[in-house]
Backbone atoms as SQL, in Angstrom:
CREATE TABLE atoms (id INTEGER PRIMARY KEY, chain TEXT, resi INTEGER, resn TEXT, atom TEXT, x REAL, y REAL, z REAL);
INSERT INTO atoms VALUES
  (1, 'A', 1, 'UNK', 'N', 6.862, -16.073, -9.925),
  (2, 'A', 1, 'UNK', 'CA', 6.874, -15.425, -11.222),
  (3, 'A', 1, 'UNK', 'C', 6.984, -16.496, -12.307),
  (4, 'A', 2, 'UNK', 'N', 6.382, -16.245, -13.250),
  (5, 'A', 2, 'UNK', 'CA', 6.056, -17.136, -14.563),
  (6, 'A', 2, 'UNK', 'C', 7.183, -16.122, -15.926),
  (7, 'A', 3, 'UNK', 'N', 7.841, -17.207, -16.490),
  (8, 'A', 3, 'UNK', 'CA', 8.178, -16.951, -17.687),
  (9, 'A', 3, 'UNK', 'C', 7.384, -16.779, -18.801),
  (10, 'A', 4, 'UNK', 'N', 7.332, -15.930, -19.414),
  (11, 'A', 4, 'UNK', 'CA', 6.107, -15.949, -21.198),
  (12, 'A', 4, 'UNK', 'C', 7.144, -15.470, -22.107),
  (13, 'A', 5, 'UNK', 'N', 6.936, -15.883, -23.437),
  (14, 'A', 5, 'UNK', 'CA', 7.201, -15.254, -24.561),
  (15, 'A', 5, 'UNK', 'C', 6.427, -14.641, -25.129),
  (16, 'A', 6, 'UNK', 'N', 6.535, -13.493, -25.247),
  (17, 'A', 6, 'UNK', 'CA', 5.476, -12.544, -25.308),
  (18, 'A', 6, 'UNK', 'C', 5.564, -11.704, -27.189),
  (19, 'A', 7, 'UNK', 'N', 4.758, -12.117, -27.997),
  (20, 'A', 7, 'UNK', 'CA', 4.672, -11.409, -29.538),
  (21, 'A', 7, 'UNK', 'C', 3.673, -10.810, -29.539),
  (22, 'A', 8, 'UNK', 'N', 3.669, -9.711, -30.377),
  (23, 'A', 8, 'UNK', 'CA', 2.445, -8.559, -30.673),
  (24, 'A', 8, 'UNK', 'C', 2.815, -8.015, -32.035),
  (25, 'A', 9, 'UNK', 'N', 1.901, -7.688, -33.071),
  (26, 'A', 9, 'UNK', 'CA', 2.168, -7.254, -34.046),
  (27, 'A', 9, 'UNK', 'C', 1.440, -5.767, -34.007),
  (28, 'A', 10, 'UNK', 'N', 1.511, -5.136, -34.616),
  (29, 'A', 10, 'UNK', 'CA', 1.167, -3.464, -34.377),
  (30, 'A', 10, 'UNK', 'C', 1.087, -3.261, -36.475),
  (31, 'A', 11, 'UNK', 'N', -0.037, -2.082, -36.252),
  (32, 'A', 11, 'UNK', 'CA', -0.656, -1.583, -37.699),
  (33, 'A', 11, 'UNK', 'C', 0.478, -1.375, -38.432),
  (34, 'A', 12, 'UNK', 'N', 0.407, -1.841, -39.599),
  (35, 'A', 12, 'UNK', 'CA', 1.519, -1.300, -40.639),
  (36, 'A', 12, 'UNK', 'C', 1.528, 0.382, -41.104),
  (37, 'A', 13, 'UNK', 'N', 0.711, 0.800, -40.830),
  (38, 'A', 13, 'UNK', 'CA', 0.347, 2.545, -41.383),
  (39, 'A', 13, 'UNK', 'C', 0.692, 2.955, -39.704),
  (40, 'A', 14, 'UNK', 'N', 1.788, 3.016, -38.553),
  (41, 'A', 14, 'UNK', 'CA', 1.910, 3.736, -37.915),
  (42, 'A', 14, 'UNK', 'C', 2.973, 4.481, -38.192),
  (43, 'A', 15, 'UNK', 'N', 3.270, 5.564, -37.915),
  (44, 'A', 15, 'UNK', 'CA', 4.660, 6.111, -38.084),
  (45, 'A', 15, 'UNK', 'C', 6.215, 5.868, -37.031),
  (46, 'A', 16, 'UNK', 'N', 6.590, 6.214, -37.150),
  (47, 'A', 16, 'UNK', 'CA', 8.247, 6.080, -36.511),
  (48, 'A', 16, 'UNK', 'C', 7.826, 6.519, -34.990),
  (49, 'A', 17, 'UNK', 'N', 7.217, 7.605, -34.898),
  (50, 'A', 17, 'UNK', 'CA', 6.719, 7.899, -33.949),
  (51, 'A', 17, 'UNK', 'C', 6.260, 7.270, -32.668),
  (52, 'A', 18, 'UNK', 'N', 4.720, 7.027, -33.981),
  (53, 'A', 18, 'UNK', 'CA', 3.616, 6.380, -33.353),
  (54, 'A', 18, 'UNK', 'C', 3.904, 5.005, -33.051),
  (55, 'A', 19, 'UNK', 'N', 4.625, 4.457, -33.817),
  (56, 'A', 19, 'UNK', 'CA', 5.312, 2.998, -33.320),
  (57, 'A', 19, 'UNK', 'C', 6.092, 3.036, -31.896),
  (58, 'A', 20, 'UNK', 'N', 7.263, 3.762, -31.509),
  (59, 'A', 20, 'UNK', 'CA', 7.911, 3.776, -30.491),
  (60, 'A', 20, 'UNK', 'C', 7.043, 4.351, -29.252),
  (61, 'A', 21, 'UNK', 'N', 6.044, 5.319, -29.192),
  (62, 'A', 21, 'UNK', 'CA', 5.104, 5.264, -28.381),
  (63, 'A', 21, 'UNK', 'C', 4.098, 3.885, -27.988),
  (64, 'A', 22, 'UNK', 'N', 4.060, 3.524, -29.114),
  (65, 'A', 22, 'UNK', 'CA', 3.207, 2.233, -29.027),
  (66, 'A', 22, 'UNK', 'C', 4.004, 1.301, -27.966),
  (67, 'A', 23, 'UNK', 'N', 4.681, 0.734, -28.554),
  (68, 'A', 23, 'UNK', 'CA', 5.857, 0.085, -27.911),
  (69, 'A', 23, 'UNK', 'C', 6.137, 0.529, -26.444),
  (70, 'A', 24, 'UNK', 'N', 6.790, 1.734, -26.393),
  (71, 'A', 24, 'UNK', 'CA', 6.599, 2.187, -24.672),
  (72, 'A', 24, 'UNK', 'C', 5.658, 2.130, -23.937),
  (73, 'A', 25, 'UNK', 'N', 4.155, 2.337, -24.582),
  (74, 'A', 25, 'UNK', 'CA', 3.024, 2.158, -23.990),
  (75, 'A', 25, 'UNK', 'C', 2.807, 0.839, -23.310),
  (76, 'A', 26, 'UNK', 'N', 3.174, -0.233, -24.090),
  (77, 'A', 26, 'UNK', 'CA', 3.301, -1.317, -24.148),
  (78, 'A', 26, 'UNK', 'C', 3.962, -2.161, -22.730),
  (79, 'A', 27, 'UNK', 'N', 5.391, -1.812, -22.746),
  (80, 'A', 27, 'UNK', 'CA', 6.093, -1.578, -21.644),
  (81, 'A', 27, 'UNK', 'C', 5.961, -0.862, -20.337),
  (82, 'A', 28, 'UNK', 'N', 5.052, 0.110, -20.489),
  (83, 'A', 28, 'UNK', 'CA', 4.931, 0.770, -19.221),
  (84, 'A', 28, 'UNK', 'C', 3.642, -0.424, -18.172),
  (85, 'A', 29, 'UNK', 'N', 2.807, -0.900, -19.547),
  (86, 'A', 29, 'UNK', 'CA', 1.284, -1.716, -18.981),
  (87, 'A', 29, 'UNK', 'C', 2.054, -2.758, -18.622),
  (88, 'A', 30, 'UNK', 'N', 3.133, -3.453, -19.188),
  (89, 'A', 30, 'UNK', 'CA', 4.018, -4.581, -18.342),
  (90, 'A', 30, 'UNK', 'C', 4.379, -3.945, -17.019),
  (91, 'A', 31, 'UNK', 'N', 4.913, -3.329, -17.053),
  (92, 'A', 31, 'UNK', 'CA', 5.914, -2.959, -15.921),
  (93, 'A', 31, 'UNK', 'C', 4.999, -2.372, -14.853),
  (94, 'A', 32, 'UNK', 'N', 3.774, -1.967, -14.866),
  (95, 'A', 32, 'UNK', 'CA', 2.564, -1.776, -14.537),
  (96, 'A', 32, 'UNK', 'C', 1.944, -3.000, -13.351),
  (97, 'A', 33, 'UNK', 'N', 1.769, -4.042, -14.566),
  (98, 'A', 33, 'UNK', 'CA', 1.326, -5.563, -13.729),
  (99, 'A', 33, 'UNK', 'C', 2.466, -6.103, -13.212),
  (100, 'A', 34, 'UNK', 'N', 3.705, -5.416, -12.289),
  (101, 'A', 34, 'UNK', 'CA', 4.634, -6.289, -11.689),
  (102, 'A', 34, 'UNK', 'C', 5.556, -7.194, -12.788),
  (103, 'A', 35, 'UNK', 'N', 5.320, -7.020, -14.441),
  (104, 'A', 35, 'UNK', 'CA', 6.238, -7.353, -14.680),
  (105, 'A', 35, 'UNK', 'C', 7.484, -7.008, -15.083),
  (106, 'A', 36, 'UNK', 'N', 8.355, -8.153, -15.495),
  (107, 'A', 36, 'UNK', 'CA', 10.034, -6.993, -15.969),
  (108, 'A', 36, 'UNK', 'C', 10.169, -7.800, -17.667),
  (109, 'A', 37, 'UNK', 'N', 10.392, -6.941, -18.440),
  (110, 'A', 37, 'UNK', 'CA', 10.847, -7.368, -19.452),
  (111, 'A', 37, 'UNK', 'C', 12.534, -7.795, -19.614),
  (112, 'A', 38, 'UNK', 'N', 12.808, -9.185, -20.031),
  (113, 'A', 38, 'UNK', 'CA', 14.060, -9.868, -19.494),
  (114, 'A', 38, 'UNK', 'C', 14.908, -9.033, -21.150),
  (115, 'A', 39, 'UNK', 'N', 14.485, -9.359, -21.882),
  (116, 'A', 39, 'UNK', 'CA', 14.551, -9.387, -23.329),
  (117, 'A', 39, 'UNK', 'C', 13.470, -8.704, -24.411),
  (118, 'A', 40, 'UNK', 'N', 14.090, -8.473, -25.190),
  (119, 'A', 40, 'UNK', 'CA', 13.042, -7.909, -26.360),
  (120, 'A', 40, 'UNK', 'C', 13.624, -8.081, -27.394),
  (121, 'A', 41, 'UNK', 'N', 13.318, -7.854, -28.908),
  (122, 'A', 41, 'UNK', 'CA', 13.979, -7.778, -30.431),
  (123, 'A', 41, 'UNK', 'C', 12.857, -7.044, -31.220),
  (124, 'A', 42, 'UNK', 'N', 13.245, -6.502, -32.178),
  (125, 'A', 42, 'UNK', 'CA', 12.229, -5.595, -32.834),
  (126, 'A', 42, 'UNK', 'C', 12.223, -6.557, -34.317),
  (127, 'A', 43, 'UNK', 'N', 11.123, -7.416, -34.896),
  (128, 'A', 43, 'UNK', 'CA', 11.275, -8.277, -35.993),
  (129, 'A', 43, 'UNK', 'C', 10.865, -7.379, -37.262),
  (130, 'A', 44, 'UNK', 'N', 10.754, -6.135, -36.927),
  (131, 'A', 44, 'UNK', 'CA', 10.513, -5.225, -38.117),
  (132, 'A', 44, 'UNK', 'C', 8.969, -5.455, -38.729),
  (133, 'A', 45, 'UNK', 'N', 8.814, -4.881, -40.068),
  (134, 'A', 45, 'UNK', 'CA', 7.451, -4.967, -40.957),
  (135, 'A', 45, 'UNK', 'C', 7.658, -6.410, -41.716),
  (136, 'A', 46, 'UNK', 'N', 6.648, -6.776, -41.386),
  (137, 'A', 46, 'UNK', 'CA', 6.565, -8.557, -42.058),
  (138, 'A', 46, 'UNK', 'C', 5.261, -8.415, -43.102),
  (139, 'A', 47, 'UNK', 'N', 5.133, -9.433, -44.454),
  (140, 'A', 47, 'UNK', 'CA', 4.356, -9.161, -45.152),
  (141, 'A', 47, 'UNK', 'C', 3.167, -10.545, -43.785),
  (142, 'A', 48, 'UNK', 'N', 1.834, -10.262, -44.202),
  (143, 'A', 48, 'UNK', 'CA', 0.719, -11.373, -42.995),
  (144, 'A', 48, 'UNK', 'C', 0.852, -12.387, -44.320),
  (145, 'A', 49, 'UNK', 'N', 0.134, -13.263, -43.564),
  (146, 'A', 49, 'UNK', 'CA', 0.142, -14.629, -45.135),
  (147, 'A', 49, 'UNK', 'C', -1.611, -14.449, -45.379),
  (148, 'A', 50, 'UNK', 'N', -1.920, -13.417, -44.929),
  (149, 'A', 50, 'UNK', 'CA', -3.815, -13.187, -45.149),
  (150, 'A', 50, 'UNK', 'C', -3.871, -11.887, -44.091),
  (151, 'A', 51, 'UNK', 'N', -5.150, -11.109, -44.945),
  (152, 'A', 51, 'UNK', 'CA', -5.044, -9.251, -44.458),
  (153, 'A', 51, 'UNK', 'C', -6.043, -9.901, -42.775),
  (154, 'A', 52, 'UNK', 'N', -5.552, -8.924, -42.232),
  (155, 'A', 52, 'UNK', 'CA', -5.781, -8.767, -40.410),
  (156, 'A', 52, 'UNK', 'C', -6.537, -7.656, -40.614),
  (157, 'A', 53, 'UNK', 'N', -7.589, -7.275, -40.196),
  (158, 'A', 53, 'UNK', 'CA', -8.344, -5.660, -39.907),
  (159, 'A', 53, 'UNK', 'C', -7.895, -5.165, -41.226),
  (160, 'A', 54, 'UNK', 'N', -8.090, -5.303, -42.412),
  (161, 'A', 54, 'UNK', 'CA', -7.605, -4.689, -43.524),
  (162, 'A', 54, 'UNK', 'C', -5.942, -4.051, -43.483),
  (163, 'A', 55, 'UNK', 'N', -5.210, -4.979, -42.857),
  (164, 'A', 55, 'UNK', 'CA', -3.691, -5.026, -42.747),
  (165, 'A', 55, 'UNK', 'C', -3.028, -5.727, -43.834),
  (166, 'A', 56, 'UNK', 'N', -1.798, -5.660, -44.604),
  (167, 'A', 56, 'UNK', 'CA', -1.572, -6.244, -45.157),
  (168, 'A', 56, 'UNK', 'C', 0.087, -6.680, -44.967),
  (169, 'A', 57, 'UNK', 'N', 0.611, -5.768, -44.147),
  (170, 'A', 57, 'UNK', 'CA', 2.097, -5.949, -43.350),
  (171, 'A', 57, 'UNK', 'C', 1.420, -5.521, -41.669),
  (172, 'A', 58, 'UNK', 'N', 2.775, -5.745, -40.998),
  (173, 'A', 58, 'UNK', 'CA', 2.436, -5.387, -39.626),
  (174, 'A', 58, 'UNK', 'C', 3.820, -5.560, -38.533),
  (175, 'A', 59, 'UNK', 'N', 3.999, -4.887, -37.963),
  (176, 'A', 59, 'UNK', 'CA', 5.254, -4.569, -37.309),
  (177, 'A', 59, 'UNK', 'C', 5.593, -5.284, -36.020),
  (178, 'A', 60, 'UNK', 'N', 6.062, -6.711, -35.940),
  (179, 'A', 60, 'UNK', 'CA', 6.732, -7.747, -35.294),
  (180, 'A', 60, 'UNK', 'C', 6.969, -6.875, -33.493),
  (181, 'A', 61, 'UNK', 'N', 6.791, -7.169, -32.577),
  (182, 'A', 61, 'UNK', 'CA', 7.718, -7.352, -31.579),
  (183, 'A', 61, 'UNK', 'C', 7.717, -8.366, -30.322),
  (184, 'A', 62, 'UNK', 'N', 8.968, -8.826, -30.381),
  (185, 'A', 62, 'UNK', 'CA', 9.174, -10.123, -28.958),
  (186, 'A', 62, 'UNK', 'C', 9.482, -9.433, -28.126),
  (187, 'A', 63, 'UNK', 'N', 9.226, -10.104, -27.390),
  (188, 'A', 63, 'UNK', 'CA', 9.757, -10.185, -25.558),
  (189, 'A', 63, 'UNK', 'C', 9.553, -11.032, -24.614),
  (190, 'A', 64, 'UNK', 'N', 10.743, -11.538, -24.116),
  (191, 'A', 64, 'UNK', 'CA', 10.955, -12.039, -22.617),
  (192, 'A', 64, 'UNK', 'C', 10.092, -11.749, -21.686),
  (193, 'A', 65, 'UNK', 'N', 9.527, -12.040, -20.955),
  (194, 'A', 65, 'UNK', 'CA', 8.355, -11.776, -19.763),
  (195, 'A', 65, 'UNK', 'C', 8.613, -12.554, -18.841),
  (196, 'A', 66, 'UNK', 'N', 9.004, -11.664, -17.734),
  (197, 'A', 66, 'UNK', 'CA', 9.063, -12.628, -16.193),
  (198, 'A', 66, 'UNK', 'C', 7.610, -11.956, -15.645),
  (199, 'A', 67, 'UNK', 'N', 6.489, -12.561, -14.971),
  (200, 'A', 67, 'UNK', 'CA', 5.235, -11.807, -14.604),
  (201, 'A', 67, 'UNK', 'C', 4.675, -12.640, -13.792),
  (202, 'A', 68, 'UNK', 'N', 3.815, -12.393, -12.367),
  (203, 'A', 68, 'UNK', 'CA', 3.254, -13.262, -11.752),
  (204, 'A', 68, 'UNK', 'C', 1.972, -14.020, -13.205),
  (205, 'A', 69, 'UNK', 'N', 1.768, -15.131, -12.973),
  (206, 'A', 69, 'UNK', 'CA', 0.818, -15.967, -13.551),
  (207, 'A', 69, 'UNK', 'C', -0.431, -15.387, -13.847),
  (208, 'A', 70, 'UNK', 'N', -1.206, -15.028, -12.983),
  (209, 'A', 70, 'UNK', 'CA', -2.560, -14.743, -12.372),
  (210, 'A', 70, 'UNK', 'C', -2.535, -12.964, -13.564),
  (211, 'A', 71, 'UNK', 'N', -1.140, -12.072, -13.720),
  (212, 'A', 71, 'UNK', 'CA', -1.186, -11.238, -14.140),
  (213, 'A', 71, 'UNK', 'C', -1.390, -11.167, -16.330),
  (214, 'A', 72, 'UNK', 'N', -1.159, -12.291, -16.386),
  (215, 'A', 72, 'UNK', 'CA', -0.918, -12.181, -17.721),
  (216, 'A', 72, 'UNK', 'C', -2.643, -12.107, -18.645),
  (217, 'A', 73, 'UNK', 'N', -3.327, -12.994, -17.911),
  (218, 'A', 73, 'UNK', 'CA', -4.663, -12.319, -18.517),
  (219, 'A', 73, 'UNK', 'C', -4.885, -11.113, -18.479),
  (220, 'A', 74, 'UNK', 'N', -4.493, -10.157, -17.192),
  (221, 'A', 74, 'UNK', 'CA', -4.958, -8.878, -17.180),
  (222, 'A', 74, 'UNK', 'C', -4.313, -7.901, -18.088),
  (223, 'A', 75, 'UNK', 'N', -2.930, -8.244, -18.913),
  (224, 'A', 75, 'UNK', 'CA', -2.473, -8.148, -19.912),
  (225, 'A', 75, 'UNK', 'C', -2.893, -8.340, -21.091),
  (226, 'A', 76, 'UNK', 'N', -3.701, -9.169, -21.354),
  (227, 'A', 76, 'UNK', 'CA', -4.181, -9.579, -22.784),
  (228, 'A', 76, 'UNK', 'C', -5.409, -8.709, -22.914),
  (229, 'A', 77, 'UNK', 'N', -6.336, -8.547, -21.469),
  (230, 'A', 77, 'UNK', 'CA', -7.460, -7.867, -22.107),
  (231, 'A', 77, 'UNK', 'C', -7.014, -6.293, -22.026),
  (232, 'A', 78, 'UNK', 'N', -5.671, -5.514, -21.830),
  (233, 'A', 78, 'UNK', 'CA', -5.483, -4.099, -21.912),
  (234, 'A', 78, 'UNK', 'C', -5.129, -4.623, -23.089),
  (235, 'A', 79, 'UNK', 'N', -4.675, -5.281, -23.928),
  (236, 'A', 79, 'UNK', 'CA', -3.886, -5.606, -25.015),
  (237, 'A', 79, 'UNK', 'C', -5.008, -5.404, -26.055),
  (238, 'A', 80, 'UNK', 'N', -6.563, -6.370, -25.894),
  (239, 'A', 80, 'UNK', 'CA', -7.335, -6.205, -26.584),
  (240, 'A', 80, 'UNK', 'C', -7.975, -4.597, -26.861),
  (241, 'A', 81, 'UNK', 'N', -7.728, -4.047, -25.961),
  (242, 'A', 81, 'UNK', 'CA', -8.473, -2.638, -26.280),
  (243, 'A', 81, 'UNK', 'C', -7.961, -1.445, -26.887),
  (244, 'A', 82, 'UNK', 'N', -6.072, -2.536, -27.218),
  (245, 'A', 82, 'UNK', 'CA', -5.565, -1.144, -27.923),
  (246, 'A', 82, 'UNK', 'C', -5.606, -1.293, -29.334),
  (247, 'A', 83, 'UNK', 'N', -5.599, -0.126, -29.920),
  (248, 'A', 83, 'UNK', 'CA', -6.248, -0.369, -31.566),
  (249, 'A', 83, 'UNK', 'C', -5.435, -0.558, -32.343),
  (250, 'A', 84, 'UNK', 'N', -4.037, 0.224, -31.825),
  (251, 'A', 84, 'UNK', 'CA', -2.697, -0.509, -32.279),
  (252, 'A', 84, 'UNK', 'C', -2.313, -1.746, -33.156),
  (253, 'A', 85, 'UNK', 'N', -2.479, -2.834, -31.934),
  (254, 'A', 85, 'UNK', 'CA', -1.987, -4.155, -31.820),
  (255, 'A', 85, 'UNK', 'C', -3.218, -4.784, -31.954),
  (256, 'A', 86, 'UNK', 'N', -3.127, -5.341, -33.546),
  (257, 'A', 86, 'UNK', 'CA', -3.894, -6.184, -34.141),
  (258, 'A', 86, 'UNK', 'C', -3.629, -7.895, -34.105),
  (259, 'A', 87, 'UNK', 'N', -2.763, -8.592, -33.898),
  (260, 'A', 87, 'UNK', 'CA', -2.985, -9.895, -32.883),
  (261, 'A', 87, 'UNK', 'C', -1.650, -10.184, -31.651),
  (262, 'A', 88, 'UNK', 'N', -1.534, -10.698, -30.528),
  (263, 'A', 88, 'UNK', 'CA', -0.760, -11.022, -30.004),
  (264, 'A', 88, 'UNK', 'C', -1.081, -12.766, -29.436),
  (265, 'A', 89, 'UNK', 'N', 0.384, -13.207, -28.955),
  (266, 'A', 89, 'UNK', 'CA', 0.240, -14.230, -28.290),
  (267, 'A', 89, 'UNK', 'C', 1.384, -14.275, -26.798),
  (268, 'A', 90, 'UNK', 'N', 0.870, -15.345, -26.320),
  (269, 'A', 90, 'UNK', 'CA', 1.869, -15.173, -25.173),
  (270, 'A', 90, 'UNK', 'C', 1.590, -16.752, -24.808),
  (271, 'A', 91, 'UNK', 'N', 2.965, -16.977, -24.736),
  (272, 'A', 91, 'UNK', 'CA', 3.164, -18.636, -24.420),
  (273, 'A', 91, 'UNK', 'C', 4.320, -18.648, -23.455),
  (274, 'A', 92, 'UNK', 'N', 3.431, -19.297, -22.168),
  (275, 'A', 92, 'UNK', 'CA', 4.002, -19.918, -20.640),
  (276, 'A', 92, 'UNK', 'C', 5.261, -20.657, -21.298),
  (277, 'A', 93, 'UNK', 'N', 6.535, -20.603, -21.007),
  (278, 'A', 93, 'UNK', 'CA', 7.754, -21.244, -20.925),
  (279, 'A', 93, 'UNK', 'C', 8.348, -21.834, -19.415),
  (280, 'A', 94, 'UNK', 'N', 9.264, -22.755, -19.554),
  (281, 'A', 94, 'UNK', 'CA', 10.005, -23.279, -18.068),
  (282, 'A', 94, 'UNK', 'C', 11.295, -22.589, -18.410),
  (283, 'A', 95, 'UNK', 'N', 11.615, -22.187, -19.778),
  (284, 'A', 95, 'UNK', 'CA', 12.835, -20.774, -19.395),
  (285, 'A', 95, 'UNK', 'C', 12.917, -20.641, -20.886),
  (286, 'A', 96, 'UNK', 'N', 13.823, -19.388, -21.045),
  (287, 'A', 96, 'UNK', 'CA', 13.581, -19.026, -22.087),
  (288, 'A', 96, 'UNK', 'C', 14.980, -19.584, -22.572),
  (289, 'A', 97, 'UNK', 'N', 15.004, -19.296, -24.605),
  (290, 'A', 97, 'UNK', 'CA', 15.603, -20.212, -25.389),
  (291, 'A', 97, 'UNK', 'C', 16.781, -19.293, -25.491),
  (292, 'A', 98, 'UNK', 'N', 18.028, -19.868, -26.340),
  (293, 'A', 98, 'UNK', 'CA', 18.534, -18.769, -26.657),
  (294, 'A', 98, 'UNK', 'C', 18.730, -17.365, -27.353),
  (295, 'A', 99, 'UNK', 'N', 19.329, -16.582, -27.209),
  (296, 'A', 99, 'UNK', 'CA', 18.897, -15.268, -27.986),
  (297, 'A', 99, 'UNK', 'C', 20.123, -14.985, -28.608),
  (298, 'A', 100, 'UNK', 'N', 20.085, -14.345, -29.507),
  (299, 'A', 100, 'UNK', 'CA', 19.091, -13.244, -30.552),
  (300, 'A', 100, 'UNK', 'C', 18.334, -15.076, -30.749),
  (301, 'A', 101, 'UNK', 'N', 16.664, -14.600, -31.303),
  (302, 'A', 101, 'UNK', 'CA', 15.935, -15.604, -31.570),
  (303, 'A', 101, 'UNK', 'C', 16.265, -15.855, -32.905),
  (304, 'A', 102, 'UNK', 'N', 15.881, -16.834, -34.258),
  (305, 'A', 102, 'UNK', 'CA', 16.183, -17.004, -35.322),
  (306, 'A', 102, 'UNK', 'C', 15.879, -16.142, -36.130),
  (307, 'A', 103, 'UNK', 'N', 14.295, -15.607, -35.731),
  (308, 'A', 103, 'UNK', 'CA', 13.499, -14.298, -36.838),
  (309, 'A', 103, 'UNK', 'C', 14.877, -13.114, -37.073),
  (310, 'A', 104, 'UNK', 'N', 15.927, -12.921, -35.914),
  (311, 'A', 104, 'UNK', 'CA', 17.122, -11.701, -36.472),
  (312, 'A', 104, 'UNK', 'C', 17.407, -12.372, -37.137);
C-alpha cells in the first residue's frame, strides 16, 4: 500500500446537500479501489486565483490515502468524469505530515 495526499476542489454553486453527497460519493469510489481514508479536513470555500470552468470559489477537501499504487490512476480517471470536482491532485508521500494541516 502507497501513501497519497489526496486534494479535490468541488463547484462553488453546490448546496449543503449536494456537497456532502459529493464527498460521500467520493469516499465510497476510495473505499471501492481497496482504499482507506487515514485522515481528511474540510478547507471550506476558497476564493481560485483565476475562474476554473467558469468557477470563481470552490470547495477545498484533503485526505490521507493509504491505496495500492497501481489503484490511484483508476481513481483519477472516475475523478475526471465527475462534474462535481473541477481540479484534483494526488501526491505519492513516504508518510504523512502532521495534522490538523496548516490550511485549518
Amino acid at each position: 500500500m502507497a501513501l497519497f495526499e489526496h486534494v479535490f476542489m468541488l463547484r462553488q454553486d453546490l448546496s449543503s446537500t449536494d456537497l456532502e453527497s459529493a464527498i460521500s460519493s467520493h469516499e465510497k469510489t476510495i473505499s471501492e479501489l481497496t482504499g482507506k481514508i487515514v485522515y481528511k479536513e474540510n478547507w471550506g470555500l476558497k476564493s481560485l486565483s483565476y475562474p476554473i470552468k467558469n468557477n470563481k470559489k470552490a470547495f477545498y477537501q484533503y485526505m490521507n490515502l493509504d491505496m495500492p499504487n497501481e489503484k490511484i490512476d483508476e481513481l483519477n480517471a472516475k475523478i475526471n468524469l465527475n462534474e462535481n470536482i473541477i481540479r484534483h491532485l494526488s501526491i505519492k508521500v513516504k508518510e504523512f505530515e502532521n495534522t490538523p494541516s496548516p490550511m485549518i
